[in-house]
PDB file of C-alpha atoms in Angstrom:
ATOM      1  CA  MET A  19      32.108  32.537 -12.211  1.00  0.00           C
ATOM      2  CA  SER A  20      29.228  30.139 -11.533  1.00  0.00           C
ATOM      3  CA  THR A  21      28.326  27.821 -14.377  1.00  0.00           C
ATOM      4  CA  GLU A  22      24.979  26.821 -12.868  1.00  0.00           C
ATOM      5  CA  ASN A  23      22.111  26.846 -15.310  1.00  0.00           C
ATOM      6  CA  PRO A  24      19.954  29.967 -14.722  1.00  0.00           C
ATOM      7  CA  ALA A  25      16.794  27.851 -14.545  1.00  0.00           C
ATOM      8  CA  THR A  26      18.391  25.563 -11.961  1.00  0.00           C
ATOM      9  CA  ALA A  27      19.580  28.558  -9.954  1.00  0.00           C
ATOM     10  CA  ALA A  28      16.093  30.065  -9.996  1.00  0.00           C
ATOM     11  CA  ARG A  29      14.470  26.784  -8.945  1.00  0.00           C
ATOM     12  CA  THR A  30      17.039  26.347  -6.173  1.00  0.00           C
ATOM     13  CA  ALA A  31      16.265  29.816  -4.824  1.00  0.00           C
ATOM     14  CA  GLU A  32      12.526  29.108  -4.999  1.00  0.00           C
ATOM     15  CA  LEU A  33      12.753  25.778  -3.205  1.00  0.00           C
ATOM     16  CA  SER A  34      15.152  27.156  -0.610  1.00  0.00           C
ATOM     17  CA  ALA A  35      12.792  30.010   0.240  1.00  0.00           C
ATOM     18  CA  ARG A  36       9.774  27.707   0.356  1.00  0.00           C
ATOM     19  CA  LEU A  37      11.649  25.218   2.539  1.00  0.00           C
ATOM     20  CA  ASP A  38      12.748  27.883   5.004  1.00  0.00           C
ATOM     21  CA  GLY A  39       9.207  29.190   5.286  1.00  0.00           C
ATOM     22  CA  LEU A  40       7.752  25.726   5.721  1.00  0.00           C
ATOM     23  CA  LEU A  41      10.228  24.718   8.410  1.00  0.00           C
ATOM     24  CA  ALA A  42       9.475  27.951  10.279  1.00  0.00           C
ATOM     25  CA  ARG A  43       5.777  27.184   9.971  1.00  0.00           C
ATOM     26  CA  ILE A  44       6.275  23.702  11.427  1.00  0.00           C
ATOM     27  CA  ASP A  45       8.417  25.060  14.260  1.00  0.00           C
ATOM     28  CA  ALA A  46       5.728  27.616  15.083  1.00  0.00           C
ATOM     29  CA  ALA A  47       3.035  24.921  15.089  1.00  0.00           C
ATOM     30  CA  VAL A  48       5.113  22.771  17.422  1.00  0.00           C
ATOM     31  CA  GLU A  49       5.660  25.689  19.791  1.00  0.00           C
ATOM     32  CA  THR A  50       1.987  26.643  19.755  1.00  0.00           C
ATOM     33  CA  ALA A  51       1.043  23.048  20.567  1.00  0.00           C
ATOM     34  CA  GLY A  52       3.432  23.058  23.524  1.00  0.00           C
ATOM     35  CA  ARG A  53       5.424  20.163  22.117  1.00  0.00           C
ATOM     36  CA  PRO A  54       9.207  19.662  22.202  1.00  0.00           C
ATOM     37  CA  ALA A  55      11.229  21.390  19.502  1.00  0.00           C
ATOM     38  CA  GLY A  56      12.105  18.998  16.694  1.00  0.00           C
ATOM     39  CA  SER A  57       9.292  16.565  17.488  1.00  0.00           C
ATOM     40  CA  VAL A  58       7.697  16.879  14.032  1.00  0.00           C
ATOM     41  CA  ARG A  59       9.496  15.892  10.836  1.00  0.00           C
ATOM     42  CA  LEU A  60       8.900  17.224   7.347  1.00  0.00           C
ATOM     43  CA  LEU A  61       8.420  14.681   4.574  1.00  0.00           C
ATOM     44  CA  PRO A  62       8.722  16.488   1.237  1.00  0.00           C
ATOM     45  CA  VAL A  63       6.250  14.995  -1.230  1.00  0.00           C
ATOM     46  CA  THR A  64       8.048  14.978  -4.564  1.00  0.00           C
ATOM     47  CA  LYS A  65       5.620  12.898  -6.591  1.00  0.00           C
ATOM     48  CA  PHE A  66       5.035  14.313 -10.084  1.00  0.00           C
ATOM     49  CA  PHE A  67       8.162  16.479  -9.796  1.00  0.00           C
ATOM     50  CA  PRO A  68      11.438  15.744 -11.629  1.00  0.00           C
ATOM     51  CA  ALA A  69      14.482  14.119 -10.114  1.00  0.00           C
ATOM     52  CA  ALA A  70      16.267  17.460 -10.524  1.00  0.00           C
ATOM     53  CA  ASP A  71      14.018  18.937  -7.833  1.00  0.00           C
ATOM     54  CA  VAL A  72      14.832  16.073  -5.484  1.00  0.00           C
ATOM     55  CA  ALA A  73      18.526  16.706  -6.134  1.00  0.00           C
ATOM     56  CA  ILE A  74      18.080  20.373  -5.208  1.00  0.00           C
ATOM     57  CA  LEU A  75      16.268  19.497  -1.983  1.00  0.00           C
ATOM     58  CA  HIS A  76      18.982  16.973  -1.184  1.00  0.00           C
ATOM     59  CA  ALA A  77      21.583  19.714  -1.580  1.00  0.00           C
ATOM     60  CA  LEU A  78      19.447  21.816   0.782  1.00  0.00           C
ATOM     61  CA  GLY A  79      19.726  19.103   3.428  1.00  0.00           C
ATOM     62  CA  ARG A  80      16.617  16.970   2.924  1.00  0.00           C
ATOM     63  CA  ARG A  81      17.091  13.226   3.322  1.00  0.00           C
ATOM     64  CA  GLU A  82      13.508  11.895   3.126  1.00  0.00           C
ATOM     65  CA  PHE A  83      11.182  12.030   0.133  1.00  0.00           C
ATOM     66  CA  GLY A  84       7.629  10.835  -0.455  1.00  0.00           C
ATOM     67  CA  GLU A  85       6.510   9.253  -3.723  1.00  0.00           C
ATOM     68  CA  SER A  86       3.199   7.700  -4.728  1.00  0.00           C
ATOM     69  CA  ARG A  87       3.800   5.881  -8.014  1.00  0.00           C
ATOM     70  CA  GLU A  88       6.135   2.897  -8.119  1.00  0.00           C
ATOM     71  CA  GLN A  89       7.382   3.381 -11.674  1.00  0.00           C
ATOM     72  CA  GLU A  90       8.127   7.080 -11.195  1.00  0.00           C
ATOM     73  CA  ALA A  91       9.804   6.486  -7.849  1.00  0.00           C
ATOM     74  CA  SER A  92      11.929   3.602  -9.098  1.00  0.00           C
ATOM     75  CA  ALA A  93      13.199   5.763 -11.955  1.00  0.00           C
ATOM     76  CA  LYS A  94      14.171   8.575  -9.566  1.00  0.00           C
ATOM     77  CA  VAL A  95      15.884   6.188  -7.162  1.00  0.00           C
ATOM     78  CA  GLU A  96      17.939   4.742 -10.008  1.00  0.00           C
ATOM     79  CA  GLU A  97      18.755   8.112 -11.570  1.00  0.00           C
ATOM     80  CA  LEU A  98      19.821   9.823  -8.354  1.00  0.00           C
ATOM     81  CA  ALA A  99      21.515   6.835  -6.705  1.00  0.00           C
ATOM     82  CA  PHE A 100      21.660   8.533  -3.301  1.00  0.00           C
ATOM     83  CA  ASP A 101      23.044   6.347  -0.527  1.00  0.00           C
ATOM     84  CA  ASP A 102      21.835   8.591   2.304  1.00  0.00           C
ATOM     85  CA  VAL A 103      18.145   9.021   1.441  1.00  0.00           C
ATOM     86  CA  GLU A 104      15.034   7.360   2.856  1.00  0.00           C
ATOM     87  CA  TRP A 105      12.334   6.950   0.215  1.00  0.00           C
ATOM     88  CA  HIS A 106       8.703   6.719   1.371  1.00  0.00           C
ATOM     89  CA  MET A 107       5.924   5.123  -0.649  1.00  0.00           C
ATOM     90  CA  ILE A 108       2.930   7.199   0.422  1.00  0.00           C
ATOM     91  CA  GLY A 109       0.366   6.339  -2.251  1.00  0.00           C
ATOM     92  CA  ARG A 110      -2.000   3.408  -2.535  1.00  0.00           C
ATOM     93  CA  LEU A 111      -0.075   0.319  -3.491  1.00  0.00           C
ATOM     94  CA  GLN A 112      -1.151  -2.685  -5.535  1.00  0.00           C
ATOM     95  CA  ARG A 113       0.115  -6.038  -4.354  1.00  0.00           C
ATOM     96  CA  ASN A 114       1.784  -6.738  -7.700  1.00  0.00           C
ATOM     97  CA  LYS A 115       4.072  -3.754  -7.066  1.00  0.00           C
ATOM     98  CA  ALA A 116       5.249  -5.057  -3.695  1.00  0.00           C
ATOM     99  CA  ARG A 117       8.401  -6.718  -5.002  1.00  0.00           C
ATOM    100  CA  ALA A 118       9.573  -3.600  -6.846  1.00  0.00           C
ATOM    101  CA  VAL A 119       8.806  -1.276  -3.929  1.00  0.00           C
ATOM    102  CA  ALA A 120      10.604  -3.534  -1.452  1.00  0.00           C
ATOM    103  CA  ARG A 121      13.837  -2.914  -3.356  1.00  0.00           C
ATOM    104  CA  TRP A 122      13.913   0.847  -2.765  1.00  0.00           C
ATOM    105  CA  ALA A 123      11.428   1.910  -0.100  1.00  0.00           C
ATOM    106  CA  HIS A 124      12.521   2.684   3.428  1.00  0.00           C
ATOM    107  CA  THR A 125       8.864   3.068   4.446  1.00  0.00           C
ATOM    108  CA  VAL A 126       5.493   2.152   2.977  1.00  0.00           C
ATOM    109  CA  ALA A 127       2.924   4.479   4.533  1.00  0.00           C
ATOM    110  CA  SER A 128      -0.236   3.055   3.005  1.00  0.00           C
ATOM    111  CA  VAL A 129      -0.622  -0.507   4.265  1.00  0.00           C
ATOM    112  CA  ASP A 130      -4.339  -1.100   4.732  1.00  0.00           C
ATOM    113  CA  SER A 131      -4.994  -4.816   4.287  1.00  0.00           C
ATOM    114  CA  GLU A 132      -3.669  -8.184   5.353  1.00  0.00           C
ATOM    115  CA  ARG A 133      -3.154  -9.204   1.720  1.00  0.00           C
ATOM    116  CA  LEU A 134      -0.953  -6.171   1.041  1.00  0.00           C
ATOM    117  CA  ALA A 135       0.941  -6.680   4.295  1.00  0.00           C
ATOM    118  CA  ASN A 136       1.606 -10.317   3.430  1.00  0.00           C
ATOM    119  CA  ALA A 137       2.783  -9.393  -0.071  1.00  0.00           C
ATOM    120  CA  LEU A 138       5.154  -6.766   1.293  1.00  0.00           C
ATOM    121  CA  ASP A 139       6.443  -9.157   3.946  1.00  0.00           C
ATOM    122  CA  ARG A 140       7.316 -11.772   1.328  1.00  0.00           C
ATOM    123  CA  ALA A 141       8.890  -9.149  -0.935  1.00  0.00           C
ATOM    124  CA  ALA A 142      10.925  -7.611   1.867  1.00  0.00           C
ATOM    125  CA  GLN A 143      12.181 -11.002   3.026  1.00  0.00           C
ATOM    126  CA  ASP A 144      13.236 -11.819  -0.537  1.00  0.00           C
ATOM    127  CA  ALA A 145      14.970  -8.447  -0.873  1.00  0.00           C
ATOM    128  CA  LEU A 146      16.793  -9.001   2.417  1.00  0.00           C
ATOM    129  CA  ALA A 147      17.922 -12.450   1.312  1.00  0.00           C
ATOM    130  CA  ALA A 148      19.132 -11.052  -2.017  1.00  0.00           C
ATOM    131  CA  GLY A 149      21.062  -8.239  -0.360  1.00  0.00           C
ATOM    132  CA  GLU A 150      18.818  -5.601  -1.938  1.00  0.00           C
ATOM    133  CA  ARG A 151      17.969  -4.123   1.467  1.00  0.00           C
ATOM    134  CA  ILE A 152      19.642  -4.248   4.853  1.00  0.00           C
ATOM    135  CA  ALA A 153      16.676  -3.883   7.194  1.00  0.00           C
ATOM    136  CA  PRO A 154      13.013  -4.886   7.357  1.00  0.00           C
ATOM    137  CA  LEU A 155      10.574  -2.669   5.493  1.00  0.00           C
ATOM    138  CA  ARG A 156       9.199   0.061   7.731  1.00  0.00           C
ATOM    139  CA  VAL A 157       5.396   0.148   7.610  1.00  0.00           C
ATOM    140  CA  LEU A 158       2.717   2.645   8.569  1.00  0.00           C
ATOM    141  CA  LEU A 159      -0.865   1.462   8.712  1.00  0.00           C
ATOM    142  CA  GLN A 160      -3.235   3.697   6.797  1.00  0.00           C
ATOM    143  CA  VAL A 161      -6.476   3.976   8.728  1.00  0.00           C
ATOM    144  CA  SER A 162      -9.728   5.123   7.173  1.00  0.00           C
ATOM    145  CA  LEU A 163     -11.410   8.080   8.839  1.00  0.00           C
ATOM    146  CA  ASP A 164     -14.452   8.105   6.548  1.00  0.00           C
ATOM    147  CA  ALA A 165     -15.218   4.454   5.679  1.00  0.00           C
ATOM    148  CA  ASP A 166     -14.706   5.224   1.974  1.00  0.00           C
ATOM    149  CA  PRO A 167     -12.914   2.246   0.412  1.00  0.00           C
ATOM    150  CA  GLY A 168     -12.070   4.342  -2.626  1.00  0.00           C
ATOM    151  CA  ARG A 169      -9.724   6.491  -0.561  1.00  0.00           C
ATOM    152  CA  GLY A 170      -7.930   3.583   1.077  1.00  0.00           C
ATOM    153  CA  GLY A 171      -7.360   2.746   4.706  1.00  0.00           C
ATOM    154  CA  VAL A 172      -8.201  -0.071   7.064  1.00  0.00           C
ATOM    155  CA  ALA A 173     -11.482   0.311   8.955  1.00  0.00           C
ATOM    156  CA  PRO A 174     -10.852   1.318  12.588  1.00  0.00           C
ATOM    157  CA  PRO A 175     -12.390  -1.899  14.031  1.00  0.00           C
ATOM    158  CA  ASP A 176      -9.839  -3.912  12.015  1.00  0.00           C
ATOM    159  CA  LEU A 177      -6.819  -1.762  12.835  1.00  0.00           C
ATOM    160  CA  LEU A 178      -5.413  -3.725  15.756  1.00  0.00           C
ATOM    161  CA  THR A 179      -5.783  -7.062  13.979  1.00  0.00           C
ATOM    162  CA  LEU A 180      -3.768  -5.717  11.053  1.00  0.00           C
ATOM    163  CA  ALA A 181      -1.221  -4.242  13.448  1.00  0.00           C
ATOM    164  CA  ASP A 182      -0.737  -7.625  15.122  1.00  0.00           C
ATOM    165  CA  LEU A 183      -0.120  -9.268  11.752  1.00  0.00           C
ATOM    166  CA  VAL A 184       2.441  -6.661  10.668  1.00  0.00           C
ATOM    167  CA  ALA A 185       4.214  -6.770  14.031  1.00  0.00           C
ATOM    168  CA  LYS A 186       4.736 -10.519  13.639  1.00  0.00           C
ATOM    169  CA  ALA A 187       5.942 -10.344  10.025  1.00  0.00           C
ATOM    170  CA  PRO A 188       9.710 -10.919   9.881  1.00  0.00           C
ATOM    171  CA  GLY A 189      10.140  -8.727   6.807  1.00  0.00           C
ATOM    172  CA  LEU A 190       8.260  -5.754   8.222  1.00  0.00           C
ATOM    173  CA  HIS A 191       8.634  -3.229  11.035  1.00  0.00           C
ATOM    174  CA  LEU A 192       5.463  -1.671  12.432  1.00  0.00           C
ATOM    175  CA  ALA A 193       6.279   2.027  12.809  1.00  0.00           C
ATOM    176  CA  GLY A 194       2.916   3.684  13.327  1.00  0.00           C
ATOM    177  CA  LEU A 195      -0.157   5.137  11.713  1.00  0.00           C
ATOM    178  CA  MET A 196      -1.075   7.307   8.731  1.00  0.00           C
ATOM    179  CA  ALA A 197      -4.344   8.865   7.623  1.00  0.00           C
ATOM    180  CA  ILE A 198      -5.781  11.286   5.106  1.00  0.00           C
ATOM    181  CA  PRO A 199      -8.672  13.273   6.597  1.00  0.00           C
ATOM    182  CA  PRO A 200     -11.964  13.306   4.686  1.00  0.00           C
ATOM    183  CA  LEU A 201     -12.777  16.530   2.884  1.00  0.00           C
ATOM    184  CA  ASP A 202     -16.270  16.862   4.325  1.00  0.00           C
ATOM    185  CA  VAL A 203     -15.304  16.654   8.017  1.00  0.00           C
ATOM    186  CA  ALA A 204     -13.674  19.395  10.077  1.00  0.00           C
ATOM    187  CA  SER A 205      -9.937  18.787  10.373  1.00  0.00           C
ATOM    188  CA  HIS A 206     -10.012  19.118  14.161  1.00  0.00           C
ATOM    189  CA  VAL A 207     -12.570  16.309  14.367  1.00  0.00           C
ATOM    190  CA  SER A 208     -10.655  14.026  11.994  1.00  0.00           C
ATOM    191  CA  PHE A 209      -7.296  14.523  13.665  1.00  0.00           C
ATOM    192  CA  ALA A 210      -8.764  14.107  17.141  1.00  0.00           C
ATOM    193  CA  ASN A 211     -10.254  10.804  15.995  1.00  0.00           C
ATOM    194  CA  LEU A 212      -6.910   9.785  14.536  1.00  0.00           C
ATOM    195  CA  ALA A 213      -5.126  10.631  17.791  1.00  0.00           C
ATOM    196  CA  THR A 214      -7.527   8.371  19.684  1.00  0.00           C
ATOM    197  CA  LEU A 215      -6.856   5.516  17.263  1.00  0.00           C
ATOM    198  CA  HIS A 216      -3.119   6.044  17.621  1.00  0.00           C
ATOM    199  CA  THR A 217      -3.416   5.865  21.399  1.00  0.00           C
ATOM    200  CA  SER A 218      -5.203   2.518  21.089  1.00  0.00           C
ATOM    201  CA  LEU A 219      -2.472   1.263  18.762  1.00  0.00           C
ATOM    202  CA  LEU A 220       0.280   2.348  21.158  1.00  0.00           C
ATOM    203  CA  ALA A 221      -1.419   0.504  24.006  1.00  0.00           C
ATOM    204  CA  GLN A 222      -0.694  -2.770  22.201  1.00  0.00           C
ATOM    205  CA  HIS A 223       2.371  -1.781  20.152  1.00  0.00           C
ATOM    206  CA  ALA A 224       4.423   0.725  22.109  1.00  0.00           C
ATOM    207  CA  GLY A 225       7.006   1.082  19.353  1.00  0.00           C
ATOM    208  CA  ALA A 226       4.498   2.300  16.753  1.00  0.00           C
ATOM    209  CA  THR A 227       5.167   5.926  17.627  1.00  0.00           C
ATOM    210  CA  GLU A 228       4.955   7.509  14.190  1.00  0.00           C
ATOM    211  CA  LEU A 229       1.791   9.462  13.413  1.00  0.00           C
ATOM    212  CA  SER A 230       1.917  10.691   9.830  1.00  0.00           C
ATOM    213  CA  ALA A 231      -0.774  13.321   9.390  1.00  0.00           C
ATOM    214  CA  GLY A 232      -1.122  16.819   8.057  1.00  0.00           C
ATOM    215  CA  MET A 233      -0.391  18.331   4.677  1.00  0.00           C
ATOM    216  CA  SER A 234       0.035  21.798   3.197  1.00  0.00           C
ATOM    217  CA  GLY A 235      -3.333  23.137   4.279  1.00  0.00           C
ATOM    218  CA  ASP A 236      -3.824  21.565   7.691  1.00  0.00           C
ATOM    219  CA  LEU A 237      -0.453  20.769   9.194  1.00  0.00           C
ATOM    220  CA  GLU A 238      -0.942  23.079  12.200  1.00  0.00           C
ATOM    221  CA  ILE A 239      -4.084  21.209  13.229  1.00  0.00           C
ATOM    222  CA  ALA A 240      -2.356  17.868  12.740  1.00  0.00           C
ATOM    223  CA  VAL A 241       0.574  18.951  14.900  1.00  0.00           C
ATOM    224  CA  GLU A 242      -1.858  20.087  17.585  1.00  0.00           C
ATOM    225  CA  HIS A 243      -3.263  16.549  17.635  1.00  0.00           C
ATOM    226  CA  GLY A 244       0.060  14.744  17.828  1.00  0.00           C
ATOM    227  CA  SER A 245       1.363  14.319  14.285  1.00  0.00           C
ATOM    228  CA  THR A 246       5.047  13.417  14.203  1.00  0.00           C
ATOM    229  CA  CYS A 247       5.449  13.710  10.425  1.00  0.00           C
ATOM    230  CA  VAL A 248       3.764  16.133   8.028  1.00  0.00           C
ATOM    231  CA  ARG A 249       3.630  15.236   4.335  1.00  0.00           C
ATOM    232  CA  VAL A 250       3.931  18.425   2.310  1.00  0.00           C
ATOM    233  CA  GLY A 251       3.878  18.811  -1.444  1.00  0.00           C
ATOM    234  CA  THR A 252       2.261  22.002  -2.720  1.00  0.00           C
ATOM    235  CA  ALA A 253       3.504  24.377  -0.013  1.00  0.00           C
ATOM    236  CA  LEU A 254       7.054  23.256  -0.738  1.00  0.00           C
ATOM    237  CA  MET A 255       7.124  22.259  -4.392  1.00  0.00           C
ATOM    238  CA  GLY A 256       4.523  24.580  -5.885  1.00  0.00           C
ATOM    239  CA  ALA A 257       2.014  23.606  -8.564  1.00  0.00           C
ATOM    240  CA  ARG A 258       2.443  20.179 -10.122  1.00  0.00           C
ATOM    241  CA  PRO A 259       4.422  20.305 -13.375  1.00  0.00           C
ATOM    242  CA  ILE A 260       2.727  17.241 -14.837  1.00  0.00           C
ATOM    243  CA  THR A 261      -0.619  15.514 -14.379  1.00  0.00           C
ATOM    244  CA  SER A 262      -1.187  12.337 -12.387  1.00  0.00           C
ATOM    245  CA  ALA A 263      -2.463  10.508 -15.450  1.00  0.00           C
TER     246      ALA A 263
END
């Protein structure tokens, strides 16, 4: 007889069904876009959800998770102690958190300034020297699509300069581009603009192939415009159990 807690069993069934539906949705978007099968990854966004949910998703085969708050993420990393998981820092990051994040993050997807890049480079080099990580910190440049500094992102005219700096940083690995589309612009327009910026980045940094774009409500449009990684929270996890305060 199973001794699994009924609440855990119910949550496992819920997440399993949501995951199956989401993966089918991504596969359909890829097929509709005429792209190769498997060319778009799912990054489950587990911020604000308990470590128990991450453990369930891990048991369901997920090996990447997106977090946005350093303190919350660090606690989950320590509690779960997975040795086969890649943790992504997807939220805006203050420079004073760089050292802590460099200890656990596989990828930081929100690098939008030279000062942050330099802080992460120093932190990653220190973590490498201390044996706290075994590879440079993977970095995505967050580009602004609306020129709103409050939402983060490097201005498009400054993108290639920042990319050059990150590419030369010994503690960092330039992996690609990330953006959050503005709410007041049609998604097709935003993602088309992002695709153009990614093409310009690839012209100078051919290895920066990642394009992280698309969330629960617009992932099909993002896939149509070349996204290689969709960041999904609500469609997978459901309503947030706690506030972001």
